[in-house]
Coordinates of C-alpha atoms and ligand atoms in Angstrom, one line a residue:
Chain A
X1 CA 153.5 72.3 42.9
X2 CA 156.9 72.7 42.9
X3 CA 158.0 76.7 42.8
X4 CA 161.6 76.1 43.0
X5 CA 161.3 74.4 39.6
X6 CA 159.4 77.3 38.2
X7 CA 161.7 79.4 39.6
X8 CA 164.8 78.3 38.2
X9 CA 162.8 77.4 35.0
X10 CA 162.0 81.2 35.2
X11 CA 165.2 82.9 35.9
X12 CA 167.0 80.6 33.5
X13 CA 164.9 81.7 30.6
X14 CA 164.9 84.9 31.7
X15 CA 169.3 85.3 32.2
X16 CA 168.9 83.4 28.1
X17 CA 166.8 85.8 26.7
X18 CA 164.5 83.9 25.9
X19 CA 161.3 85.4 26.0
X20 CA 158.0 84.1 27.1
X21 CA 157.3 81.6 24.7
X22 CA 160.1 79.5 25.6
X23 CA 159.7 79.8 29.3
X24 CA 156.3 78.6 29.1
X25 CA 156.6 75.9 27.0
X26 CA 159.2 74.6 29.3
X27 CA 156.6 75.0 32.3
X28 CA 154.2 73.0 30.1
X29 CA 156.6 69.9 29.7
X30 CA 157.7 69.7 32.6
X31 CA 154.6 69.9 34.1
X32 CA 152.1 68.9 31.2
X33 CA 149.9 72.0 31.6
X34 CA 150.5 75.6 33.1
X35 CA 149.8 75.7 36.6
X36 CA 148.1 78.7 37.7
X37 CA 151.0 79.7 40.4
X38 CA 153.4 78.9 37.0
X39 CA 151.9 82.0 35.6
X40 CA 151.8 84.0 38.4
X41 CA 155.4 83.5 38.9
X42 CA 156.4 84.2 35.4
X43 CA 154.1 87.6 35.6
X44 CA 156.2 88.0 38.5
X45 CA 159.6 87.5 37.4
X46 CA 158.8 89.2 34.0
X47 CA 157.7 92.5 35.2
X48 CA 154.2 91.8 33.2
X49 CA 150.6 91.8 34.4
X50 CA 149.1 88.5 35.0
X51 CA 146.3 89.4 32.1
X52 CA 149.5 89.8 29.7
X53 CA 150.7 86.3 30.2
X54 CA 147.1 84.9 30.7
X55 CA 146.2 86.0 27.3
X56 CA 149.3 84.1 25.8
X57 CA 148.2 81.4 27.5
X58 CA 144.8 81.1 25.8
X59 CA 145.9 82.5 22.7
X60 CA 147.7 79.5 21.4
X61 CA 146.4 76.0 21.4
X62 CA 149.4 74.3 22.6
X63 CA 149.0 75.7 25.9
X64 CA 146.6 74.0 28.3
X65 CA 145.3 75.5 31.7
X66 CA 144.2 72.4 32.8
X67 CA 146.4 69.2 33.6
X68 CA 146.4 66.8 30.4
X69 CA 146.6 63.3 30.4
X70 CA 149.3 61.0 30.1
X71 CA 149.0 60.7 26.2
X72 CA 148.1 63.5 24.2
X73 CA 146.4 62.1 21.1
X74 CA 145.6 64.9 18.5
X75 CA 143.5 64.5 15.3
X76 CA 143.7 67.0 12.3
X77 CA 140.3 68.2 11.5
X78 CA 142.0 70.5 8.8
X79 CA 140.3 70.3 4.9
X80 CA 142.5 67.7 3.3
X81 CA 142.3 65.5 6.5
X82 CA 138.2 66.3 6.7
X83 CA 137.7 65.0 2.9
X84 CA 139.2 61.5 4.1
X85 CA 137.3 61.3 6.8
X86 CA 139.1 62.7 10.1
X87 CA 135.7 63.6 11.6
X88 CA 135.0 59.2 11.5
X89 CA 138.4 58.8 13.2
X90 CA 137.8 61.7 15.6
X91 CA 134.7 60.3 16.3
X92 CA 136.2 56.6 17.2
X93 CA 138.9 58.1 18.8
X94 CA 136.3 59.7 21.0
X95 CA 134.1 56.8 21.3
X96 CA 137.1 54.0 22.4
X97 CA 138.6 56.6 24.9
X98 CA 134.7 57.6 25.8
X99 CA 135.8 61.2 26.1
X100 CA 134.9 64.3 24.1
X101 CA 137.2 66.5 22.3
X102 CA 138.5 68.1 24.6
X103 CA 138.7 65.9 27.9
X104 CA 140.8 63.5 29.4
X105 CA 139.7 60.4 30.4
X106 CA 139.2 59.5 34.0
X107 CA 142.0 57.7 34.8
X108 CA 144.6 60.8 33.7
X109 CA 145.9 58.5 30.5
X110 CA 144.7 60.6 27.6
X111 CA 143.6 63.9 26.3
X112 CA 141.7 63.9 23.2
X113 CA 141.7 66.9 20.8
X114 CA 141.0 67.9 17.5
X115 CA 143.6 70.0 15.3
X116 CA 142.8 72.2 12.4
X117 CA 145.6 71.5 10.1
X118 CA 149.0 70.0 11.2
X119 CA 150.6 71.0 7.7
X120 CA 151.1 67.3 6.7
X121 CA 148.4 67.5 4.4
X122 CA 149.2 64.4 2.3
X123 CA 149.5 61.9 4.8
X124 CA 145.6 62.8 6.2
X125 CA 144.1 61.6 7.8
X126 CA 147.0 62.5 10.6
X127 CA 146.6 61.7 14.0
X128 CA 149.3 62.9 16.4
X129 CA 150.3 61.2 19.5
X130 CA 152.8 62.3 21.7
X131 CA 155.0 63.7 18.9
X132 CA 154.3 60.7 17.1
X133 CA 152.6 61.0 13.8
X134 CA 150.4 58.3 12.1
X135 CA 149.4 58.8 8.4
X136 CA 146.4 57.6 6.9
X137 CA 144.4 56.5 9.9
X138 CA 141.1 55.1 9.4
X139 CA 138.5 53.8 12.0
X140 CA 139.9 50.3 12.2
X141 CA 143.5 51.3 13.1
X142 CA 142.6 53.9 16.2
X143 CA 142.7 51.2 18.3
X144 CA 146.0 49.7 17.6
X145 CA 147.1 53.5 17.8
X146 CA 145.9 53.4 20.9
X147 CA 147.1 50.2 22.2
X148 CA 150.9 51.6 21.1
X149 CA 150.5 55.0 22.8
X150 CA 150.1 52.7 26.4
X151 CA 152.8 50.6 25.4
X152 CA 155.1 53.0 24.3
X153 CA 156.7 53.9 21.2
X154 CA 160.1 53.2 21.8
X155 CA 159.7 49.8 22.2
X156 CA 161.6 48.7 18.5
X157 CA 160.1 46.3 16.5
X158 CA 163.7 45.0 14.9
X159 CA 162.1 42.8 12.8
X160 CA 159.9 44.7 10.5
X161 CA 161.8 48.1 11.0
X162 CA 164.6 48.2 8.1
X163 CA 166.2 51.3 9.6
X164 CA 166.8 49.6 12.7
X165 CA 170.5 47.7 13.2
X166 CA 173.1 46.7 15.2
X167 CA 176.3 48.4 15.4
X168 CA 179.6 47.3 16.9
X169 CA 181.8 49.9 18.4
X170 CA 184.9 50.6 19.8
X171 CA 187.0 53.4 21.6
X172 CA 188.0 56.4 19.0
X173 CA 191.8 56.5 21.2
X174 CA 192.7 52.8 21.9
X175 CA 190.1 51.2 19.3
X176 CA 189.7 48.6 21.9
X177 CA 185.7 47.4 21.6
X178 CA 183.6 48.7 23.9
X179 CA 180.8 45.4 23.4
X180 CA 180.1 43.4 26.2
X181 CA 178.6 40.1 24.4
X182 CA 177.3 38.7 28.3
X183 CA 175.4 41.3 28.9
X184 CA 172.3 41.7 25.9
X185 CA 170.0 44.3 25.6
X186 CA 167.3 44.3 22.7
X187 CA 168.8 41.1 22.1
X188 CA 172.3 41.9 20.7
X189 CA 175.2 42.6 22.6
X190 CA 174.6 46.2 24.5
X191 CA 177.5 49.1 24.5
X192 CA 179.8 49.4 27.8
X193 CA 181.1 52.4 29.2
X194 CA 182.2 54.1 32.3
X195 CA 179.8 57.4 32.9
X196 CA 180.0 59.9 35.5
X197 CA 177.9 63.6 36.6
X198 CA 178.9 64.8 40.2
X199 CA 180.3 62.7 42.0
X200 CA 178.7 59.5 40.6
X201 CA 180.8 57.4 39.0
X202 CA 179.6 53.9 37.3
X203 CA 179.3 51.7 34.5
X204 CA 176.3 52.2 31.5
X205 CA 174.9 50.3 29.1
X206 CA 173.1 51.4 25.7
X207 CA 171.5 49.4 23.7
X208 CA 173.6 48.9 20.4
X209 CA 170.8 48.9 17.9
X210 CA 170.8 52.0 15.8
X211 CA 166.8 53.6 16.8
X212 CA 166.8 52.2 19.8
X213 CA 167.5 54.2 22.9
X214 CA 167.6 51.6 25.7
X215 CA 170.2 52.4 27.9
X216 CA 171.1 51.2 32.1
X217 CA 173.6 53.1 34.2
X218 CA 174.9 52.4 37.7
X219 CA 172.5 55.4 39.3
X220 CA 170.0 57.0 38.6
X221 CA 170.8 59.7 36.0
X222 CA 168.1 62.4 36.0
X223 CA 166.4 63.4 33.0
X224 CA 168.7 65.8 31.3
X225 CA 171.9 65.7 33.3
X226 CA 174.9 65.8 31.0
X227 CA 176.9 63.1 31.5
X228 CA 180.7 62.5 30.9
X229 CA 181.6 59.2 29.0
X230 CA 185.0 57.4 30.0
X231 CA 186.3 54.8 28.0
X232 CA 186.6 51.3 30.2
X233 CA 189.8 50.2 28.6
X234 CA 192.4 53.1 28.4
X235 CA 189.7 55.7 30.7
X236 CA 190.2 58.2 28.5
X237 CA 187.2 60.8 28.1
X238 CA 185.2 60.5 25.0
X239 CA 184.4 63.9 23.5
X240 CA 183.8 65.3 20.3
X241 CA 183.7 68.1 18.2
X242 CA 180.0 68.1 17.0
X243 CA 177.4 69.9 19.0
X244 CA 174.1 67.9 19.5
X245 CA 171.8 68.9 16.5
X246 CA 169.3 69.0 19.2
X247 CA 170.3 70.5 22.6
X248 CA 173.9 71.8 21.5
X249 CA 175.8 69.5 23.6
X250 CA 179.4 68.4 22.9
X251 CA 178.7 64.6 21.4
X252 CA 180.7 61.9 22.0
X253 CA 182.2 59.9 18.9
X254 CA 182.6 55.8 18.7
X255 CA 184.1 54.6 16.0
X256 CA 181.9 51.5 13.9
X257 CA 183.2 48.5 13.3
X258 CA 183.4 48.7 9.5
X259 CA 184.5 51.6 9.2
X260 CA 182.6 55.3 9.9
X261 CA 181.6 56.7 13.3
X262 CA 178.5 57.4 15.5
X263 CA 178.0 60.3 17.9
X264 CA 176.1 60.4 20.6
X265 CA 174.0 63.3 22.4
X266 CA 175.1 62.7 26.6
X267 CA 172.3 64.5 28.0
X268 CA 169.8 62.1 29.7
X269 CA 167.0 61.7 27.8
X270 CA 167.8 63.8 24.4
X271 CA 167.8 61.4 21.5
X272 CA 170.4 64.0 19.3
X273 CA 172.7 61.3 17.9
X274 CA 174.7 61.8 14.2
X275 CA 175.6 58.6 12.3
X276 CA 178.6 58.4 9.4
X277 CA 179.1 55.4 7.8
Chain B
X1 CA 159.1 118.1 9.0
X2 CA 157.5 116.0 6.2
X3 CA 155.5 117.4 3.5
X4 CA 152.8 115.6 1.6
X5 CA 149.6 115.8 0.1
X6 CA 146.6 115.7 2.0
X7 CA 143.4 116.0 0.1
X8 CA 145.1 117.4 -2.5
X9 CA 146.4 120.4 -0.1
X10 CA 150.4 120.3 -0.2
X11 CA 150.9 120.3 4.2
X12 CA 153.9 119.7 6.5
X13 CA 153.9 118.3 9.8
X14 CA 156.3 117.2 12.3
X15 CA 157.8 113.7 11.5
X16 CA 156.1 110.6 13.6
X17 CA 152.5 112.2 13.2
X18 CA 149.9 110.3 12.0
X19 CA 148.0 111.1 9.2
X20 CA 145.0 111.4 11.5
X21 CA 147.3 113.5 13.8
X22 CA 147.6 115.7 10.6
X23 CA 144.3 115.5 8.9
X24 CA 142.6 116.8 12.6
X25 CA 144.8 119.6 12.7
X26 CA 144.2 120.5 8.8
X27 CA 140.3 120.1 9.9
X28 CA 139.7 117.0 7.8
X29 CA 137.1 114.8 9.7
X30 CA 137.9 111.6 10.1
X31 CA 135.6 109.3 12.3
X32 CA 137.7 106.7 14.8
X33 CA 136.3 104.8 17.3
X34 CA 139.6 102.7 19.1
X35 CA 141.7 105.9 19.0
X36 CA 141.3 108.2 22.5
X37 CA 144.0 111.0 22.7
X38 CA 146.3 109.6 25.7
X39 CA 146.4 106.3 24.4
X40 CA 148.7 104.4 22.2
X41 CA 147.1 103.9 18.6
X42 CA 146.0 99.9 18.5
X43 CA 144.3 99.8 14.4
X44 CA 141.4 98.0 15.9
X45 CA 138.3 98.9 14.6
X46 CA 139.3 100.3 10.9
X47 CA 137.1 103.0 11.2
X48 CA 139.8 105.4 10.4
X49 CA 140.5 104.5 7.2
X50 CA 142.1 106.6 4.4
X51 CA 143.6 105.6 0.9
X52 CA 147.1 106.5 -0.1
X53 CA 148.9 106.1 -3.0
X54 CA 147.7 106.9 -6.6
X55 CA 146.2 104.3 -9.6
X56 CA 146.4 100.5 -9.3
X57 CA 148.8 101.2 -5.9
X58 CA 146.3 103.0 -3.9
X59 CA 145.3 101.3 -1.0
X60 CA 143.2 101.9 2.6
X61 CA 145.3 102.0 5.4
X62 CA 144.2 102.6 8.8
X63 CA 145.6 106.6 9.7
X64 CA 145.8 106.0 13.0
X65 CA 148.9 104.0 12.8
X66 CA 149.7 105.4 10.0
X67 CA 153.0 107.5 10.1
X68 CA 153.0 110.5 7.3
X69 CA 155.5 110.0 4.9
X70 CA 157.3 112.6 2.6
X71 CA 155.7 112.9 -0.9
X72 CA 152.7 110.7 0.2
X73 CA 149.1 111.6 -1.4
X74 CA 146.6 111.4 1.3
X75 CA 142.8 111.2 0.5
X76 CA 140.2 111.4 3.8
X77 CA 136.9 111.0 1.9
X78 CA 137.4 109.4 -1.5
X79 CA 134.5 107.6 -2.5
X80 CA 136.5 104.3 -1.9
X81 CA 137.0 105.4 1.1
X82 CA 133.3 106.2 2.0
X83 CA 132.3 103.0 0.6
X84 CA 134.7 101.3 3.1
X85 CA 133.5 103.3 6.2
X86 CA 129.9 102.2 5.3
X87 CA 130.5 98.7 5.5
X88 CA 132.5 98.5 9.0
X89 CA 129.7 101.0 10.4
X90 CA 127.6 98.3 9.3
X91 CA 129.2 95.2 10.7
X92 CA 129.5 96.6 13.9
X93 CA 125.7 97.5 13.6
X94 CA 125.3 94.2 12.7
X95 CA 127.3 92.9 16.1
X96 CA 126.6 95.7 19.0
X97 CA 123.1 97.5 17.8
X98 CA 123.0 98.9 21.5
X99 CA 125.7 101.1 21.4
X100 CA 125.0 104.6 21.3
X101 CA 128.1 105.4 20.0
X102 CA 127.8 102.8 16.9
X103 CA 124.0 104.0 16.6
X104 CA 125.5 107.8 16.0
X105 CA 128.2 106.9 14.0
X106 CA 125.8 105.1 11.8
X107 CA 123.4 108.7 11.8
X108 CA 126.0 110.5 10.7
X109 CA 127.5 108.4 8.1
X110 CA 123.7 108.0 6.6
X111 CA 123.9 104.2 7.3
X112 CA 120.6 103.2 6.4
X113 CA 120.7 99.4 6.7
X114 CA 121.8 96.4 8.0
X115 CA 122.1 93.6 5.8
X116 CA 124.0 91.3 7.6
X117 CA 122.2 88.7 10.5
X118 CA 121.9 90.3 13.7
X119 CA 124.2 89.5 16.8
X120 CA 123.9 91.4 20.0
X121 CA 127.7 91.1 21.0
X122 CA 128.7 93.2 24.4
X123 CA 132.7 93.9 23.1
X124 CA 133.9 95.1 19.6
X125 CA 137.3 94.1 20.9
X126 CA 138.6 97.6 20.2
X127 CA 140.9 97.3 23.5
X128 CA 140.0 100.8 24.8
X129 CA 139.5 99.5 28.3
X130 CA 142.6 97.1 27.5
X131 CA 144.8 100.2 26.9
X132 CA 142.7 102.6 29.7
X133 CA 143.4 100.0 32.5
X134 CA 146.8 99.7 31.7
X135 CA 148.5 103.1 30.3
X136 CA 146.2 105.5 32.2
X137 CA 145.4 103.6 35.6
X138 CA 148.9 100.9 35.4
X139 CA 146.9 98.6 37.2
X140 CA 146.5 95.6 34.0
X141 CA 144.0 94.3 35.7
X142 CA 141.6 93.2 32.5
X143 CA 143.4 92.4 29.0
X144 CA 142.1 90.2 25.7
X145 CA 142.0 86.5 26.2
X146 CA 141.4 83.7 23.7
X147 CA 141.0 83.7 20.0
X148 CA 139.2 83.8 17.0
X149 CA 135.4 84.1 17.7
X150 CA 136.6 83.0 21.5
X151 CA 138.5 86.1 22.4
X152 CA 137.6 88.1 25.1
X153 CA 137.8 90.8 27.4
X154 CA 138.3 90.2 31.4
X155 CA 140.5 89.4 34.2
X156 CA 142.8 86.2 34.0
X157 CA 141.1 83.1 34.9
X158 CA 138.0 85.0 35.5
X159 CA 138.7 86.0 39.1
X160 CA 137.9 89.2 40.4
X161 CA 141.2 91.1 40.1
X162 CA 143.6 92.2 42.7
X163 CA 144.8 94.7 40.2
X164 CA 141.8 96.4 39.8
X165 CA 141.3 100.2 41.0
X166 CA 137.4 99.9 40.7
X167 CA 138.0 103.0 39.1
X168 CA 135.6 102.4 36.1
X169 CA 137.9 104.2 33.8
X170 CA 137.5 100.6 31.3
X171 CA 133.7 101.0 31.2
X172 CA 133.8 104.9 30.9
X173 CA 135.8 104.6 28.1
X174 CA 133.5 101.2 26.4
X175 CA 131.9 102.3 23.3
X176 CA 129.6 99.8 23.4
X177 CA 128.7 99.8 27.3
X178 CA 127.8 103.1 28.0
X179 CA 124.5 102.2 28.2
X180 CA 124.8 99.6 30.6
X181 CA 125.0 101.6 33.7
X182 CA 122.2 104.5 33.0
X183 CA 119.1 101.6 33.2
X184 CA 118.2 101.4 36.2
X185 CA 118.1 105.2 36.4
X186 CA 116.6 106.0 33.0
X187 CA 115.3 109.4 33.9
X188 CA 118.8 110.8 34.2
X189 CA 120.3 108.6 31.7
X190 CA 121.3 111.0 29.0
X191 CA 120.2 109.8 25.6
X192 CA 117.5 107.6 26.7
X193 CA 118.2 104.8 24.8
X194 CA 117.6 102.5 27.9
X195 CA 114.4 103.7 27.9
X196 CA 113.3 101.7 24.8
X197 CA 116.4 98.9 24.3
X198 CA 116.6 96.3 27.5
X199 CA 119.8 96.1 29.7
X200 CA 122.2 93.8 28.4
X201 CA 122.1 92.1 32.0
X202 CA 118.5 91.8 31.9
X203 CA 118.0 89.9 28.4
X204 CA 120.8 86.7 29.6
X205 CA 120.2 84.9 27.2
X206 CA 121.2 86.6 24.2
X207 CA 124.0 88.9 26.5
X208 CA 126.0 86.0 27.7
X209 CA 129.5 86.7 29.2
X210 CA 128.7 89.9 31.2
X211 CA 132.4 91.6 31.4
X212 CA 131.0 94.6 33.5
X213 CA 133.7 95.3 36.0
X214 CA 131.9 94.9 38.9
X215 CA 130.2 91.9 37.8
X216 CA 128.0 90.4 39.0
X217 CA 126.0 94.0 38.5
X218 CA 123.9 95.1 41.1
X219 CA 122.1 97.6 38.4
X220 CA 119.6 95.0 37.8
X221 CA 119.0 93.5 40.8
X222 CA 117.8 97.0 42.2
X223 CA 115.6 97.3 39.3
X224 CA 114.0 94.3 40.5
X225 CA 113.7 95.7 44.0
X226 CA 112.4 98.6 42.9
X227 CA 109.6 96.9 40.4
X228 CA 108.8 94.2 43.6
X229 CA 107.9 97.6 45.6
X230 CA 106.4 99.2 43.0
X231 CA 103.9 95.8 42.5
X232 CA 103.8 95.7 46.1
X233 CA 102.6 99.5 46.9
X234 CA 99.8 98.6 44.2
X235 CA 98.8 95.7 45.1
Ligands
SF4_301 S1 138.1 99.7 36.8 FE1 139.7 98.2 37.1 S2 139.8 97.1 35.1 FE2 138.7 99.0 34.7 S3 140.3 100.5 34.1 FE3 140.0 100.7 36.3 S4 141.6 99.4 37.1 FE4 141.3 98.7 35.0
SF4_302 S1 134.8 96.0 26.5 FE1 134.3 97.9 25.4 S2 136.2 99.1 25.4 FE2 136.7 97.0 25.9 S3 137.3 96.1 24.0 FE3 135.2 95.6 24.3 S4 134.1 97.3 23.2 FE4 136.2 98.0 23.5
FES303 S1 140.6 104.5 15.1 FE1 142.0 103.8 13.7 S2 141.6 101.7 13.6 FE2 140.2 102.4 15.1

C-alpha cells in the first residue's frame, strides 16, 4: 500500500477542485480497486465521514472494494443485448474463465461482470474488455476475445487493419527526416528523436505506423511523465500549439512526408495524437 | 413574506418556509414520517404529500422540501391527495408491518388493506438515523450504502465504528425499530406490540441484515437466558 501515492493523488485532486469522483477514480486506476486505507485517507483529507465516501464507493458500479484482476471483461446484460443472447455469452464467458459473475479468477488475470446496459445498444451483444469493446459477440468468439485480452490489444495486425499505415516524418524547423531505416519497429522504419524529463537525456524510438504506439527510449520513462522532444539534426525543441485532446498537454508537430502534419501527445503512456493530412 | 393559497385560505409566511412549515402553523394536518424538527428535510418517504397548482398543471409534491411560493394554491387533503397517502401507507405496510409507527399511521388514515405481497424489511431507508447521527450527534458514524434493492443502512465496511457515540439517538429516532429494544422486557414495553409480533432478531431468517447499533444484540440472547431458567426452575 503505498500512502504517499494516495496522498499526493489526494491533495492534487483536492488543490484542482476536483471533487470526489475524480480523486477516486484515479485511486482505482492506479491501483485497480479502492483500498480501504485509500478511503480512509480521502475521508481524511476531505473533511468527510468515512460512511460519506464509503457510500460513494458502493453506490456506483465502477468502483470495486476488492482488488480486480488483470483484465476486466464486462458483458452487457441490458434488454437489446439480453434478446441476442448476452446471458449464453455471459454464461461462456463464465464457464471458460470458471468464475462467476462477479469473481476473479485464481490466478489475479480476470474479473468477470455483467453490465446492464453499456448504451451501445446496436452492436449487442457488447462485451467490454479493458476499454475495448467487441460487438456482436456470440459463444464461439468468447474465446478468441479472451485469447486477445492476454495478448494484448495493442499488438497491430497491419495487415487486415485498413486504418493502420506508415508515415514518414521529418523535423517542422530544418525538414531534415527524422527516419532511421536501420533501426525497424513493427516492421517499417521506426521514428528517431532526442527526448529528455529531468536530467535524463537520450535517444527514443516510436514506431512510425499510424495506430500503433510502440515506442523505446534510452531510460525508463515512467508512465505519464511529460517528456520534451528535441530534434536530432538541428536540436531544436519540438512543440506545438495544440493541447492534447486527451490530457491537455502541449503536442508536438512532425511534418508528413506528402504533405500535412501529425501531433503527438508527450506524456508517457497517453495515446492523444491529432493527424492532418 | 410570501402570500399564497393554502386550502383555499389566502396566508403569508416568512420566505424559505415550507409548505408544511406553513400548513402546521395554519393547523392543517399533514402526516410525515422522514421529517423531525432539528433535522434537514431529506423527501424520503413521500408521506407529506400535497398538490399544487390548478387543472391539467396540478401536481403532488412532497411539502417538506417544498419552499412556498408567492401566488401558489396549496391543497393538504384533496382527494388526489388522500388517494396518494393511502397507497405509500400501504407499501410501507406491505415492507415493515412491525412498525408501530407504520401500524398507526395506517389506523389513522383508515388503511384497511394490504394488497401488495408481504416483506418484513427492518429500514424504510428514510435516513432519520442517517441525519440524527450526523447533524445532531456529528459523529457520521452510520450512513446509506449500496443501491437499488441493495442499499443499506450501517457503518463502512461493516466494522463496528470508531465514530460512534453509542448514544442510540439512530435507533431512538427509527420508525421502524422501536420495537426492537422493548422484547425482552415486554411488561414495560409501551404498546405491547412485542407481546404478540416476534423480535426481528429472533425470526433470522426472514430479518436478515440486523443494523441494530449494538449489533450483535444482546436483547435476545438474555431472553434465552431467561427462558433456560425459567425451563430449568420447572423442570
Ligand atoms: S448511536 Fe452511534 S450511530 Fe447511532 S446516532 Fe449515536 S453516534 Fe450515530
Ligand atoms: S434504520 Fe430506521 S431511521 Fe434509519 S433509515 Fe432505516 S427506517 Fe429510517
Ligand atoms: S416527510 Fe416529507 S417526504 Fe417524508
Amino acid at each position: 500500500m503505498n500512502s504517499e501515492l494516495i496522498r499526493e493523488i489526494v491533495d492534487r485532486n483536492e488543490a484542482n477542485n476536483n471533487g470526489l469522483i475524480s480523486t477516486m477514480e484515479e485511486i482505482q486506476s492506479k491501483f485497480g480497486y479502492l483500498p480501504r486505507e485509500a478511503l480512509e485517507k480521502v475521508a481524511e483529507k476531505t473533511n468527510r465521514s468515512l460512511v460519506d465516501i464509503y457510500g460513494v464507493a458502493t453506490f456506483y458500479r465502477a468502483f470495486s472494494l476488492e482488488p480486480r484482476g488483470e483484465h476486466l471483461v464486462s458483458a452487457c446484460l441490458g434488454t437489446a443485448c439480453h434478446v441476442r443472447g448476452a446471458s449464453l455469452v455471459a454464461n461462456e464467458i463464465g464457464k471458460q474463465l470458471g468464475i462467476e459473475p462477479g469473481e476473479t479468477t485464481q490466478d489475479d488475470k480476470f474479473t468477470f461482470e455483467t453490465v446492464n446496459c453499456l448504451g451501445a445498444c446496436a452492436l449487442g451483444p457488447v462485451v467490454v474488455v479493458d476499454g475495448h469493446y467487441f460487438s456482436q459477440v456470440n459463444t464461439s468468439t468468447v474465446s478468441d476475445i479472451l485469447k486477445k485480452s492476454v495478448e494484448g490489444f495493442d499488438k497491430v495486425e497491419v495487415a487486415t487493419d485498413e486504418r493502420i499505415f506508415p508515415i514518414e516524418v521529418s523535423c517542422p524547423r530544418c525538414n531534415h527526416s527524422l527516419m532511421a531505416p536501420d533501426h525497424q519497429m513493427d516492421g517499417y522504419p521506426s521514428i528517431w528523436i532526442t527526448h529528455s524529463y529531468g536530467l535524463k537525456h537520450g535517444w527514443l524510438r516510436m514506431s512510425s505506423l499510424y495506430g500503433s504506439y510502440k515506442s523505446e527510449a534510452e531510460y525508463d520513462i515512467p508512465e505519464n511523465q511529460v517528456i520534451n522532444f528535441f530534434c536530432p539534426h538541428c536540436h531544436t525543441e519540438l512543440i506545438g500549439a495544440a493541447d492534447c485532446t486527451e490530457c491537455g498537454t502541449q503536442m508536438i508537430p512532425m511534418i508528413v512526408r506528402g504533405g500535412g502534419t501529425v501531433q503527438v501527445c508527450p506524456r508517457k503512456g497517453c495515446k492523444g495524437h491529432i493527424l492532418d493530412l | 413574506m410570501i402570500s399564497f393559497e393554502l386550502n383555499g385560505l389566502q396566508v403569508q409566511v416568512e420566505e424559505g418556509s415550507t409548505l408544511l412549515e406553513a400548513a402546521k402553523f395554519f393547523g392543517f394536518p399533514i402526516p410525515t414520517l422522514c421529517h423531525m424538527d432539528g433535522l434537514e428535510p431529506y423527501g424520503a418517504c413521500r408521506l407529506c404529500v400535497v398538490e399544487i397548482g390548478e387543472g391539467s398543471k396540478a401536481k403532488l409534491v412532497t411539502s417538506c422540501t417544498y419552499r412556498a411560493e408567492e401566488g401558489l394554491k396549496v391543497r393538504t387533503s384533496s382527494e388526489r391527495v388522500v388517494k396518494a397517502r393511502k397507497m405509500i401507507i400501504e407499501l410501507l405496510l406491505a415492507s415493515t408491518p412491525q412498525s408501530k409507527v407504520i401500524q398507526d399511521l395506517a389506523a389513522e388514515h383508515h388503511v384497511m388493506q394490504q394488497r401488495f405481497r408481504q416483506e418484513h424489511e427492518d429500514c424504510i431507508l428514510c435516513g432519520l438515523c442517517v441525519r440524527m447521527c450526523k447533524e445532531q450527534m456529528v459523529a457520521g458514524a452510520i450512513g446509506f450504502r449500496g443501491r437499488g434493492e441493495n442499499r443499506s443502512i450501517g457503518t463502512p465496511f461493516d466494522m463496528k465504528s470508531e465514530q460512534c457515540r453509542l448514544c442510540g439517538g439512530c435507533m431512538y429516532v427509527c420508525p421502524v425499530c422501536t420495537l426492537r429494544c422493548t422484547f425482552n422486557d415486554p411488561d414495560r414495553a409501551v404498546c405491547g406490540g412485542c407481546a404478540n409480533l416476534a423480535a426481528p432478531c429472533v425470526e433470522e431468517e426472514k430479518f436478515h441484515d440486523l443494523m441494530c447499533y449494538m449489533s450483535p444484540c444482546v436483547a435476545c440472547e438474555i431472553v434465552e437466558y431467561e427462558k433456560e431458567k425459567q425451563t430449568k426452575i420447572e423442570g
